[in-house]
mmCIF file of C-alpha atoms and ligand atoms in Angstrom:
data_model
loop_
_atom_site.group_PDB
_atom_site.id
_atom_site.type_symbol
_atom_site.label_atom_id
_atom_site.label_comp_id
_atom_site.label_asym_id
_atom_site.label_seq_id
_atom_site.Cartn_x
_atom_site.Cartn_y
_atom_site.Cartn_z
ATOM 1 C CA MET O 1 17.072 -25.055 3.845
ATOM 2 C CA GLN O 2 20.523 -25.918 5.196
ATOM 3 C CA PHE O 3 21.444 -22.407 6.386
ATOM 4 C CA ILE O 4 18.585 -22.268 8.899
ATOM 5 C CA LYS O 5 20.296 -24.863 11.130
ATOM 6 C CA ASP O 6 23.293 -22.603 11.884
ATOM 7 C CA PHE O 7 21.490 -19.288 11.670
ATOM 8 C CA THR O 8 22.480 -16.594 14.198
ATOM 9 C CA SER O 9 20.491 -13.461 13.617
ATOM 10 C CA GLU O 10 22.578 -10.265 13.622
ATOM 11 C CA LEU O 11 19.789 -7.887 12.853
ATOM 12 C CA LYS O 12 16.031 -7.826 13.232
ATOM 13 C CA VAL O 13 13.916 -5.554 11.065
ATOM 14 C CA VAL O 14 10.206 -4.918 11.552
ATOM 15 C CA SER O 15 8.551 -3.676 8.395
ATOM 16 C CA PRO O 16 4.890 -2.674 8.606
ATOM 17 C CA GLY O 17 1.930 -2.850 6.275
ATOM 18 C CA ARG O 18 -0.172 0.252 5.757
ATOM 19 C CA ILE O 19 -3.666 1.573 5.387
ATOM 20 C CA ASN O 20 -4.528 4.531 3.246
ATOM 21 C CA LEU O 21 -7.207 6.668 4.859
ATOM 22 C CA ILE O 22 -8.022 8.271 1.520
ATOM 23 C CA GLY O 23 -6.393 9.082 -1.833
ATOM 24 C CA GLU O 24 -6.593 5.900 -3.869
ATOM 25 C CA HIS O 25 -4.685 5.613 -7.171
ATOM 26 C CA THR O 26 -3.659 9.246 -6.790
ATOM 27 C CA ASP O 27 0.007 8.516 -6.066
ATOM 28 C CA TYR O 28 0.986 7.513 -9.613
ATOM 29 C CA ASN O 29 -1.043 10.509 -10.820
ATOM 30 C CA MET O 30 1.292 12.761 -8.809
ATOM 31 C CA GLY O 31 -1.463 13.705 -6.375
ATOM 32 C CA TYR O 32 -2.038 13.486 -2.630
ATOM 33 C CA VAL O 33 -2.389 10.472 -0.331
ATOM 34 C CA LEU O 34 -3.034 10.039 3.401
ATOM 35 C CA PRO O 35 -1.591 6.712 4.551
ATOM 36 C CA THR O 36 -0.141 5.364 7.773
ATOM 37 C CA ALA O 37 1.634 2.191 8.788
ATOM 38 C CA ILE O 38 -0.275 -0.312 10.931
ATOM 39 C CA GLU O 39 0.880 -2.691 13.657
ATOM 40 C CA LYS O 40 0.772 -5.716 11.366
ATOM 41 C CA ASN O 41 4.146 -6.335 9.781
ATOM 42 C CA ILE O 42 6.813 -8.569 8.275
ATOM 43 C CA THR O 43 9.780 -9.385 10.518
ATOM 44 C CA PHE O 44 13.201 -10.058 9.003
ATOM 45 C CA GLU O 45 16.143 -11.760 10.710
ATOM 46 C CA LEU O 46 19.421 -11.250 8.853
ATOM 47 C CA GLN O 47 23.019 -12.387 9.099
ATOM 48 C CA LYS O 48 26.128 -11.998 6.939
ATOM 49 C CA ASN O 49 27.201 -15.473 5.835
ATOM 50 C CA GLY O 50 30.821 -14.745 4.914
ATOM 51 C CA SER O 51 30.312 -15.627 1.246
ATOM 52 C CA LYS O 52 31.098 -13.115 -1.512
ATOM 53 C CA ASP O 53 27.927 -13.626 -3.469
ATOM 54 C CA THR O 54 25.713 -16.451 -2.198
ATOM 55 C CA CYS O 55 22.517 -15.490 -0.360
ATOM 56 C CA ASN O 56 19.651 -17.473 1.148
ATOM 57 C CA VAL O 57 16.160 -16.191 1.751
ATOM 58 C CA TYR O 58 13.473 -18.172 3.539
ATOM 59 C CA SER O 59 9.849 -17.118 4.036
ATOM 60 C CA LYS O 60 8.459 -18.827 7.119
ATOM 61 C CA THR O 61 5.026 -17.598 6.098
ATOM 62 C CA PHE O 62 5.138 -19.528 2.825
ATOM 63 C CA ASP O 63 7.444 -22.239 4.233
ATOM 64 C CA THR O 64 9.709 -21.934 1.226
ATOM 65 C CA GLY O 65 13.043 -20.367 0.407
ATOM 66 C CA PHE O 66 15.662 -20.029 -2.311
ATOM 67 C CA GLU O 67 19.345 -19.448 -2.881
ATOM 68 C CA LEU O 68 20.518 -16.639 -5.100
ATOM 69 C CA ASN O 69 23.817 -15.418 -6.460
ATOM 70 C CA LEU O 70 24.553 -11.703 -6.465
ATOM 71 C CA ASN O 71 26.348 -12.023 -9.826
ATOM 72 C CA ARG O 72 23.344 -13.585 -11.516
ATOM 73 C CA ILE O 73 20.276 -11.618 -10.488
ATOM 74 C CA ALA O 74 17.368 -12.130 -12.887
ATOM 75 C CA ARG O 75 13.582 -12.299 -12.702
ATOM 76 C CA SER O 76 12.138 -15.527 -11.354
ATOM 77 C CA ASN O 77 9.053 -17.513 -12.318
ATOM 78 C CA VAL O 78 8.170 -17.667 -8.627
ATOM 79 C CA GLU O 79 6.185 -14.530 -7.876
ATOM 80 C CA TRP O 80 7.338 -13.717 -4.345
ATOM 81 C CA GLN O 81 11.020 -14.174 -5.197
ATOM 82 C CA ASN O 82 10.763 -11.209 -7.552
ATOM 83 C CA TYR O 83 10.186 -8.789 -4.675
ATOM 84 C CA ILE O 84 13.473 -9.979 -3.132
ATOM 85 C CA LEU O 85 15.381 -10.142 -6.406
ATOM 86 C CA GLY O 86 14.085 -6.764 -7.542
ATOM 87 C CA VAL O 87 15.320 -5.085 -4.369
ATOM 88 C CA ILE O 88 18.745 -6.728 -4.638
ATOM 89 C CA ASN O 89 18.960 -5.723 -8.287
ATOM 90 C CA GLU O 90 18.314 -2.085 -7.358
ATOM 91 C CA ILE O 91 20.780 -2.144 -4.448
ATOM 92 C CA LEU O 92 23.507 -3.551 -6.711
ATOM 93 C CA LYS O 93 23.022 -0.557 -9.023
ATOM 94 C CA ARG O 94 23.666 1.789 -6.104
ATOM 95 C CA SER O 95 26.370 0.050 -4.069
ATOM 96 C CA ASP O 96 29.219 -2.455 -4.390
ATOM 97 C CA LYS O 97 29.195 -3.268 -0.675
ATOM 98 C CA LEU O 98 26.543 -5.981 -0.724
ATOM 99 C CA LYS O 99 27.914 -9.471 0.071
ATOM 100 C CA GLY O 100 26.468 -12.863 0.935
ATOM 101 C CA PHE O 101 23.668 -12.853 3.518
ATOM 102 C CA ASP O 102 20.969 -15.110 4.941
ATOM 103 C CA CYS O 103 17.475 -13.901 5.690
ATOM 104 C CA ILE O 104 14.489 -15.458 7.417
ATOM 105 C CA LEU O 105 11.230 -13.559 7.197
ATOM 106 C CA GLU O 106 7.849 -14.033 8.786
ATOM 107 C CA SER O 107 4.625 -12.098 8.433
ATOM 108 C CA ASN O 108 1.409 -11.475 10.342
ATOM 109 C CA LEU O 109 0.193 -9.221 7.548
ATOM 110 C CA PRO O 110 -2.458 -10.693 5.250
ATOM 111 C CA THR O 111 -0.981 -10.904 1.736
ATOM 112 C CA GLY O 112 -2.799 -9.552 -1.285
ATOM 113 C CA SER O 113 -5.316 -7.761 0.960
ATOM 114 C CA GLY O 114 -4.581 -4.165 0.087
ATOM 115 C CA LEU O 115 -2.388 -3.655 3.174
ATOM 116 C CA SER O 116 0.762 -3.616 1.098
ATOM 117 C CA SER O 117 2.596 -6.699 2.187
ATOM 118 C CA SER O 118 4.580 -6.226 -1.036
ATOM 119 C CA ALA O 119 6.006 -2.869 0.077
ATOM 120 C CA ALA O 120 6.638 -4.255 3.569
ATOM 121 C CA LEU O 121 8.619 -7.064 1.948
ATOM 122 C CA GLU O 122 10.649 -4.815 -0.346
ATOM 123 C CA CYS O 123 11.347 -2.046 2.127
ATOM 124 C CA GLY O 124 12.100 -4.372 5.043
ATOM 125 C CA LEU O 125 14.723 -6.206 3.032
ATOM 126 C CA ALA O 126 16.257 -3.001 1.664
ATOM 127 C CA TYR O 127 16.290 -1.456 5.153
ATOM 128 C CA GLY O 128 17.902 -4.541 6.646
ATOM 129 C CA LEU O 129 20.607 -4.881 3.987
ATOM 130 C CA ASN O 130 21.369 -1.169 4.300
ATOM 131 C CA GLU O 131 21.996 -1.633 8.032
ATOM 132 C CA LEU O 132 23.812 -4.955 7.752
ATOM 133 C CA PHE O 133 26.297 -3.824 5.086
ATOM 134 C CA ASP O 134 26.362 -0.139 5.939
ATOM 135 C CA LEU O 135 25.332 0.792 2.412
ATOM 136 C CA GLY O 136 24.710 4.460 3.206
ATOM 137 C CA LEU O 137 21.254 4.563 1.644
ATOM 138 C CA SER O 138 18.827 7.174 2.957
ATOM 139 C CA LYS O 139 15.270 6.255 3.925
ATOM 140 C CA LEU O 140 14.065 7.936 0.753
ATOM 141 C CA ASP O 141 16.562 5.862 -1.292
ATOM 142 C CA ILE O 142 15.068 2.749 0.302
ATOM 143 C CA VAL O 143 11.548 3.896 -0.554
ATOM 144 C CA GLN O 144 12.420 4.739 -4.145
ATOM 145 C CA LEU O 145 14.497 1.662 -4.925
ATOM 146 C CA SER O 146 11.746 -0.529 -3.501
ATOM 147 C CA GLN O 147 9.168 1.173 -5.706
ATOM 148 C CA THR O 148 11.403 0.628 -8.738
ATOM 149 C CA ALA O 149 11.825 -3.029 -7.763
ATOM 150 C CA GLU O 150 8.054 -3.409 -7.786
ATOM 151 C CA HIS O 151 7.941 -1.934 -11.306
ATOM 152 C CA THR O 152 10.786 -3.891 -12.830
ATOM 153 C CA TYR O 153 10.622 -7.292 -11.128
ATOM 154 C CA ALA O 154 7.098 -7.636 -9.692
ATOM 155 C CA GLY O 155 5.516 -5.887 -12.685
ATOM 156 C CA THR O 156 3.150 -3.468 -10.914
ATOM 157 C CA GLN O 157 3.521 0.132 -12.046
ATOM 158 C CA CYS O 158 2.775 1.392 -8.543
ATOM 159 C CA GLY O 159 3.123 4.904 -7.198
ATOM 160 C CA ILE O 160 5.287 5.747 -4.227
ATOM 161 C CA MET O 161 2.679 5.652 -1.442
ATOM 162 C CA ASP O 162 3.024 2.096 -0.161
ATOM 163 C CA GLN O 163 6.782 2.157 0.241
ATOM 164 C CA TYR O 164 6.745 5.676 1.646
ATOM 165 C CA ALA O 165 4.119 4.797 4.261
ATOM 166 C CA SER O 166 5.847 1.586 5.282
ATOM 167 C CA VAL O 167 9.181 3.324 5.926
ATOM 168 C CA MET O 168 8.252 6.869 6.970
ATOM 169 C CA SER O 169 5.117 6.584 9.136
ATOM 170 C CA ARG O 170 4.815 7.911 12.699
ATOM 171 C CA ALA O 171 2.578 6.461 15.412
ATOM 172 C CA GLY O 172 -0.647 8.392 15.923
ATOM 173 C CA HIS O 173 -0.332 10.211 12.590
ATOM 174 C CA VAL O 174 -1.252 9.900 8.956
ATOM 175 C CA ILE O 175 1.115 11.255 6.322
ATOM 176 C CA LEU O 176 -0.232 13.882 3.981
ATOM 177 C CA LEU O 177 2.134 13.139 1.127
ATOM 178 C CA ASP O 178 2.360 15.202 -2.021
ATOM 179 C CA CYS O 179 3.492 12.597 -4.545
ATOM 180 C CA LEU O 180 4.716 15.268 -6.956
ATOM 181 C CA SER O 181 7.086 17.159 -4.668
ATOM 182 C CA LEU O 182 7.421 14.362 -2.050
ATOM 183 C CA GLU O 183 6.721 17.012 0.561
ATOM 184 C CA SER O 184 5.071 15.415 3.576
ATOM 185 C CA ASN O 185 3.130 16.611 6.606
ATOM 186 C CA TYR O 186 2.409 14.400 9.572
ATOM 187 C CA ILE O 187 -1.178 14.953 10.668
ATOM 188 C CA PRO O 188 -2.245 13.731 14.109
ATOM 189 C CA ILE O 189 -5.217 11.425 13.859
ATOM 190 C CA ASP O 190 -7.543 11.327 16.851
ATOM 191 C CA LEU O 191 -10.871 9.745 16.019
ATOM 192 C CA ASN O 192 -11.864 9.064 19.623
ATOM 193 C CA PRO O 193 -14.467 7.637 20.405
ATOM 194 C CA TYR O 194 -14.288 6.034 16.952
ATOM 195 C CA LYS O 195 -12.003 3.179 15.901
ATOM 196 C CA ILE O 196 -10.583 2.163 12.546
ATOM 197 C CA ILE O 197 -11.872 -1.317 11.797
ATOM 198 C CA LEU O 198 -10.743 -3.283 8.767
ATOM 199 C CA LEU O 199 -12.884 -5.994 7.265
ATOM 200 C CA ASN O 200 -10.838 -8.322 5.109
ATOM 201 C CA THR O 201 -13.084 -9.529 2.275
ATOM 202 C CA LYS O 202 -10.556 -12.331 1.661
ATOM 203 C CA VAL O 203 -11.015 -11.573 -2.010
ATOM 204 C CA SER O 204 -7.704 -11.263 -3.782
ATOM 205 C CA HIS O 205 -8.413 -10.977 -7.495
ATOM 206 C CA ASN O 206 -5.664 -12.129 -9.839
ATOM 207 C CA LEU O 207 -6.463 -9.425 -12.319
ATOM 208 C CA ALA O 208 -5.405 -6.769 -9.833
ATOM 209 C CA THR O 209 -1.883 -6.293 -11.236
ATOM 210 C CA SER O 210 -2.902 -6.095 -14.881
ATOM 211 C CA GLU O 211 -5.969 -3.932 -14.195
ATOM 212 C CA TYR O 212 -3.864 -1.653 -12.011
ATOM 213 C CA ASN O 213 -1.511 -1.054 -14.914
ATOM 214 C CA VAL O 214 -4.483 -0.505 -17.247
ATOM 215 C CA ARG O 215 -5.835 2.221 -14.930
ATOM 216 C CA LYS O 216 -2.456 3.923 -15.024
ATOM 217 C CA GLN O 217 -2.492 3.848 -18.836
ATOM 218 C CA GLU O 218 -6.043 5.212 -18.951
ATOM 219 C CA CYS O 219 -4.986 8.152 -16.789
ATOM 220 C CA GLU O 220 -1.973 8.771 -19.011
ATOM 221 C CA GLN O 221 -4.241 8.695 -22.049
ATOM 222 C CA GLY O 222 -6.455 11.278 -20.367
ATOM 223 C CA VAL O 223 -3.477 13.526 -19.632
ATOM 224 C CA SER O 224 -2.199 13.347 -23.208
ATOM 225 C CA ILE O 225 -5.620 14.445 -24.561
ATOM 226 C CA ILE O 226 -6.117 17.190 -21.958
ATOM 227 C CA LYS O 227 -2.630 18.430 -22.862
ATOM 228 C CA ASN O 228 -3.876 19.364 -26.343
ATOM 229 C CA LYS O 229 -5.995 22.124 -24.786
ATOM 230 C CA TYR O 230 -3.850 22.711 -21.708
ATOM 231 C CA PRO O 231 -0.227 22.200 -22.809
ATOM 232 C CA LYS O 232 1.203 22.861 -19.353
ATOM 233 C CA VAL O 233 -0.541 19.828 -17.832
ATOM 234 C CA ASN O 234 1.795 16.897 -17.123
ATOM 235 C CA SER O 235 -0.352 14.887 -14.723
ATOM 236 C CA LEU O 236 -3.923 14.696 -13.423
ATOM 237 C CA ARG O 237 -2.667 16.521 -10.366
ATOM 238 C CA GLU O 238 -2.684 19.711 -12.394
ATOM 239 C CA VAL O 239 -6.182 19.187 -13.802
ATOM 240 C CA THR O 240 -9.305 20.806 -12.321
ATOM 241 C CA GLN O 241 -12.909 19.591 -12.763
ATOM 242 C CA GLU O 242 -13.519 22.660 -14.986
ATOM 243 C CA MET O 243 -10.636 21.750 -17.286
ATOM 244 C CA LEU O 244 -11.858 18.177 -17.398
ATOM 245 C CA VAL O 245 -15.392 19.195 -18.345
ATOM 246 C CA ASP O 246 -13.902 21.479 -21.009
ATOM 247 C CA CYS O 247 -12.175 18.430 -22.537
ATOM 248 C CA LYS O 248 -15.118 16.027 -22.081
ATOM 249 C CA ASN O 249 -15.940 15.733 -25.789
ATOM 250 C CA ASP O 250 -12.385 14.703 -26.592
ATOM 251 C CA LEU O 251 -12.315 11.924 -24.000
ATOM 252 C CA SER O 252 -14.082 8.566 -24.066
ATOM 253 C CA GLN O 253 -16.642 8.169 -21.277
ATOM 254 C CA LYS O 254 -14.384 5.637 -19.585
ATOM 255 C CA VAL O 255 -11.273 7.842 -19.597
ATOM 256 C CA PHE O 256 -13.352 10.815 -18.491
ATOM 257 C CA ASN O 257 -14.647 8.807 -15.525
ATOM 258 C CA ARG O 258 -11.154 7.689 -14.528
ATOM 259 C CA CYS O 259 -9.829 11.241 -14.670
ATOM 260 C CA SER O 260 -12.873 12.617 -12.869
ATOM 261 C CA PHE O 261 -12.326 10.205 -9.996
ATOM 262 C CA ILE O 262 -8.668 11.164 -9.613
ATOM 263 C CA VAL O 263 -9.335 14.896 -9.748
ATOM 264 C CA SER O 264 -12.038 14.692 -7.064
ATOM 265 C CA GLU O 265 -10.090 12.152 -4.998
ATOM 266 C CA ASN O 266 -7.212 14.624 -4.737
ATOM 267 C CA GLN O 267 -9.646 17.212 -3.401
ATOM 268 C CA ARG O 268 -11.007 14.686 -0.921
ATOM 269 C CA VAL O 269 -7.534 14.028 0.472
ATOM 270 C CA LEU O 270 -7.057 17.712 1.239
ATOM 271 C CA GLN O 271 -10.565 17.911 2.726
ATOM 272 C CA MET O 272 -9.826 14.851 4.839
ATOM 273 C CA ALA O 273 -6.644 16.432 6.187
ATOM 274 C CA ASP O 274 -8.701 19.479 7.217
ATOM 275 C CA ALA O 275 -11.413 17.289 8.767
ATOM 276 C CA LEU O 276 -8.780 15.501 10.858
ATOM 277 C CA ARG O 277 -7.275 18.776 12.002
ATOM 278 C CA LEU O 278 -10.760 19.988 13.005
ATOM 279 C CA LYS O 279 -11.734 16.593 14.474
ATOM 280 C CA ASP O 280 -14.821 16.724 12.286
ATOM 281 C CA HIS O 281 -15.550 13.012 12.475
ATOM 282 C CA LYS O 282 -18.755 13.193 10.476
ATOM 283 C CA LYS O 283 -16.907 14.789 7.572
ATOM 284 C CA VAL O 284 -14.233 12.079 7.809
ATOM 285 C CA GLY O 285 -16.942 9.449 7.376
ATOM 286 C CA ASP O 286 -18.756 11.264 4.551
ATOM 287 C CA LEU O 287 -15.517 11.586 2.586
ATOM 288 C CA LEU O 288 -14.921 7.842 2.881
ATOM 289 C CA TYR O 289 -18.361 7.039 1.481
ATOM 290 C CA ASP O 290 -17.889 9.554 -1.348
ATOM 291 C CA ALA O 291 -14.512 8.026 -2.149
ATOM 292 C CA HIS O 292 -15.942 4.524 -2.301
ATOM 293 C CA GLU O 293 -18.656 5.673 -4.698
ATOM 294 C CA GLY O 294 -15.921 6.882 -7.053
ATOM 295 C CA ILE O 295 -13.786 3.789 -6.554
ATOM 296 C CA SER O 296 -16.734 1.611 -7.471
ATOM 297 C CA LYS O 297 -18.568 3.567 -10.210
ATOM 298 C CA LEU O 298 -15.946 5.782 -11.857
ATOM 299 C CA TYR O 299 -12.590 4.089 -11.344
ATOM 300 C CA GLU O 300 -14.170 0.607 -11.313
ATOM 301 C CA VAL O 301 -11.640 -1.064 -9.027
ATOM 302 C CA SER O 302 -14.099 -2.392 -6.464
ATOM 303 C CA CYS O 303 -15.822 -5.775 -6.448
ATOM 304 C CA PRO O 304 -19.233 -7.068 -5.285
ATOM 305 C CA GLU O 305 -17.810 -8.149 -1.921
ATOM 306 C CA SER O 306 -16.330 -4.732 -1.058
ATOM 307 C CA ASP O 307 -19.440 -2.941 -2.343
ATOM 308 C CA PHE O 308 -21.615 -5.180 -0.206
ATOM 309 C CA LEU O 309 -19.667 -4.439 2.979
ATOM 310 C CA VAL O 310 -19.549 -0.692 2.372
ATOM 311 C CA ASN O 311 -23.304 -0.621 1.696
ATOM 312 C CA PHE O 312 -23.975 -2.832 4.689
ATOM 313 C CA SER O 313 -22.152 -0.415 6.972
ATOM 314 C CA LYS O 314 -24.540 2.378 5.929
ATOM 315 C CA SER O 315 -27.378 0.843 7.942
ATOM 316 C CA PHE O 316 -25.402 1.414 11.178
ATOM 317 C CA HIS O 317 -25.623 4.923 12.617
ATOM 318 C CA THR O 318 -22.574 3.925 14.697
ATOM 319 C CA VAL O 319 -20.475 3.693 11.520
ATOM 320 C CA LEU O 320 -19.467 7.104 10.195
ATOM 321 C CA GLY O 321 -18.023 5.957 6.905
ATOM 322 C CA ALA O 322 -16.388 3.134 4.984
ATOM 323 C CA ARG O 323 -14.568 2.417 1.784
ATOM 324 C CA GLN O 324 -12.409 -0.201 0.154
ATOM 325 C CA THR O 325 -8.766 0.575 0.905
ATOM 326 C CA GLY O 326 -5.772 -0.339 -1.255
ATOM 327 C CA GLY O 327 -5.315 -0.897 -4.975
ATOM 328 C CA GLY O 328 -8.661 -2.639 -5.335
ATOM 329 C CA PHE O 329 -10.602 -5.670 -6.560
ATOM 330 C CA GLY O 330 -10.993 -6.883 -2.989
ATOM 331 C CA GLY O 331 -8.723 -6.649 -0.004
ATOM 332 C CA CYS O 332 -10.060 -4.787 3.023
ATOM 333 C CA THR O 333 -12.747 -2.231 3.685
ATOM 334 C CA LEU O 334 -11.832 0.490 6.169
ATOM 335 C CA ASN O 335 -14.630 1.469 8.566
ATOM 336 C CA ILE O 336 -14.873 4.248 11.154
ATOM 337 C CA VAL O 337 -16.903 2.650 13.936
ATOM 338 C CA HIS O 338 -17.954 3.906 17.378
ATOM 339 C CA ALA O 339 -15.940 2.070 20.050
ATOM 340 C CA ASP O 340 -19.087 0.859 21.841
ATOM 341 C CA ALA O 341 -20.541 -0.612 18.666
ATOM 342 C CA VAL O 342 -17.531 -2.436 17.211
ATOM 343 C CA SER O 343 -18.511 -5.958 18.237
ATOM 344 C CA ASP O 344 -22.144 -5.503 17.185
ATOM 345 C CA PHE O 345 -21.109 -4.146 13.778
ATOM 346 C CA VAL O 346 -18.409 -6.726 13.176
ATOM 347 C CA GLU O 347 -20.612 -9.669 14.149
ATOM 348 C CA SER O 348 -23.510 -8.451 12.027
ATOM 349 C CA ALA O 349 -21.240 -7.822 9.043
ATOM 350 C CA ALA O 350 -19.605 -11.248 9.380
ATOM 351 C CA LYS O 351 -23.008 -12.965 9.517
ATOM 352 C CA ALA O 352 -24.416 -11.091 6.524
ATOM 353 C CA TYR O 353 -21.197 -11.603 4.534
ATOM 354 C CA LYS O 354 -21.178 -15.329 5.241
ATOM 355 C CA GLU O 355 -24.813 -15.617 4.135
ATOM 356 C CA LYS O 356 -24.195 -13.675 0.944
ATOM 357 C CA PHE O 357 -20.771 -14.942 -0.174
ATOM 358 C CA ASN O 358 -20.083 -17.944 2.057
ATOM 359 C CA ILE O 359 -16.769 -16.406 3.097
ATOM 360 C CA ASP O 360 -15.581 -15.952 6.688
ATOM 361 C CA LEU O 361 -14.913 -12.271 7.113
ATOM 362 C CA GLU O 362 -11.685 -11.368 8.878
ATOM 363 C CA PRO O 363 -12.161 -8.217 11.003
ATOM 364 C CA PHE O 364 -9.416 -6.390 12.887
ATOM 365 C CA LYS O 365 -8.752 -3.048 14.532
ATOM 366 C CA VAL O 366 -5.779 -0.991 13.371
ATOM 367 C CA GLU O 367 -3.838 1.848 14.976
ATOM 368 C CA PRO O 368 -1.756 4.383 13.053
ATOM 369 C CA SER O 369 1.762 3.139 13.766
ATOM 370 C CA GLY O 370 5.412 3.925 13.147
ATOM 371 C CA GLY O 371 7.476 2.946 10.082
ATOM 372 C CA THR O 372 10.275 0.409 9.633
ATOM 373 C CA THR O 373 12.617 -0.211 12.572
ATOM 374 C CA ALA O 374 15.824 -2.212 12.948
ATOM 375 C CA ILE O 375 17.431 -3.680 16.066
ATOM 376 C CA SER O 376 21.012 -4.887 16.030
ATOM 377 C CA LEU O 377 21.303 -8.202 17.867
ATOM 378 C CA ILE O 378 25.110 -8.216 18.021
ATOM 379 C CA SER O 379 26.553 -6.537 21.098
ATOM 380 C CA SER O 380 29.148 -3.921 20.228
ATOM 381 C CA ASN O 381 31.827 -5.006 22.771
HETATM 382 P P1 LIG J 1 -0.469 -6.481 -1.105
HETATM 383 O O1 LIG J 1 0.744 -5.650 -1.287
HETATM 384 O O2 LIG J 1 -1.735 -5.687 -1.067
HETATM 385 O O3 LIG J 1 -0.390 -7.415 0.066
HETATM 386 P P2 LIG J 1 0.469 -7.573 -3.569
HETATM 387 O O4 LIG J 1 -0.152 -8.490 -4.581
HETATM 388 O O5 LIG J 1 1.007 -6.286 -4.026
HETATM 389 O O6 LIG J 1 -0.601 -7.402 -2.396
HETATM 390 O O7 LIG J 1 1.670 -8.338 -2.857
HETATM 391 C C1 LIG J 1 1.481 -9.617 -2.298
HETATM 392 C C2 LIG J 1 2.649 -10.498 -2.684
HETATM 393 O O8 LIG J 1 3.827 -10.137 -1.901
HETATM 394 C C3 LIG J 1 2.436 -11.972 -2.351
HETATM 395 O O9 LIG J 1 1.691 -12.608 -3.376
HETATM 396 C C4 LIG J 1 3.873 -12.458 -2.280
HETATM 397 O O10 LIG J 1 4.410 -12.651 -3.573
HETATM 398 C C5 LIG J 1 4.591 -11.284 -1.632
HETATM 399 N N1 LIG J 1 4.641 -11.491 -0.162
HETATM 400 C C6 LIG J 1 3.970 -10.787 0.778
HETATM 401 N N2 LIG J 1 4.230 -11.255 2.027
HETATM 402 C C7 LIG J 1 5.101 -12.284 1.875
HETATM 403 C C8 LIG J 1 5.741 -13.203 2.777
HETATM 404 N N3 LIG J 1 5.549 -13.135 4.098
HETATM 405 N N4 LIG J 1 6.561 -14.140 2.249
HETATM 406 C C9 LIG J 1 6.774 -14.203 0.932
HETATM 407 N N5 LIG J 1 6.192 -13.377 0.042
HETATM 408 C C10 LIG J 1 5.358 -12.438 0.484
HETATM 409 MG MG1 LIG J 2 1.235 -4.468 -3.016
#
């Protein structure tokens, strides 16, 4: 693209991906989650280009870019452009200060692997434009407008976790986020001598977006039926296992299973927060295995590859627990592995995975890291 030749970056934004220790699909059910940003991220370089309404965005990762006009923002047929366009659309609703800009972005975050490259993309852009044009948006505004952009332009009816974790995380902590009140507590995470190891299955199922939205509908269906007996209930957050069992005959087996997973997953998040506070590493691991069981059997958002890796990990006494992390149907498994045993576990898993699926496993260690940052590259004098 022409603009790249004369590009002088004014602002650099680093926007991280995230892991979720536990609490899967609970965010859009107004429950609890326990995510943190990781050190893999998308970097944005931005400059004002002096135009009133012409903008250029180039993804080095995909080696492709596009020009857009602020007066004619509409959904695109090119998937990744919708994350950009959606964010701009939301900013335009909130501010009239946005003008022409150029943006070059580059990522070391695997895409479509459950590490929320989508939220990193949305929030990084929103954060950068807020700084560049002094839009006066709060961090929470950035989180919420990015979530809305994912609904309206990207088409995933996601909860608030991914965007919240990407922007708000603190190094060395996980965020215990109540998705109903948006109250958050930063919980120190010290798993020493254990490490968090991700195994990227490299499976990125296309049905993820549509199935994700179906799960959300199934939960809503459950809530509307439970409401007949318990009129005060507005979300699965307010449902107990006892209430659910009381309504079992009114629910299909499938909807019952979905609701049952969410209700127990919320409990697991709170138990996990306690286990971290107590440094009860065994409990941390057990909760992960329990969660994966639900993800696979009740919520049915796993896949043979993730199930294989989680089961495989069970034969290692040096692995305390594992589960698929992220929205599902592939992506990464998250494993709590003794520091001394990481290479043995990773090599064995890679070998077994290659034999079974003929896919090269991509393992990496992650550290709980801080949220989005921006550095101005223009000196103030
Ligand atoms: P996840 O958020 O788990 O990575 P999603 O399917 O929600 O998976 O989002 C992945 C999508 O985000 C990609 O298919 C692409 O459209 C967009 N995306 C992520 N990273 C980049 C990038 N570096 N450049 C352009 N688009 C990206
Ligand atoms: Mg995503």
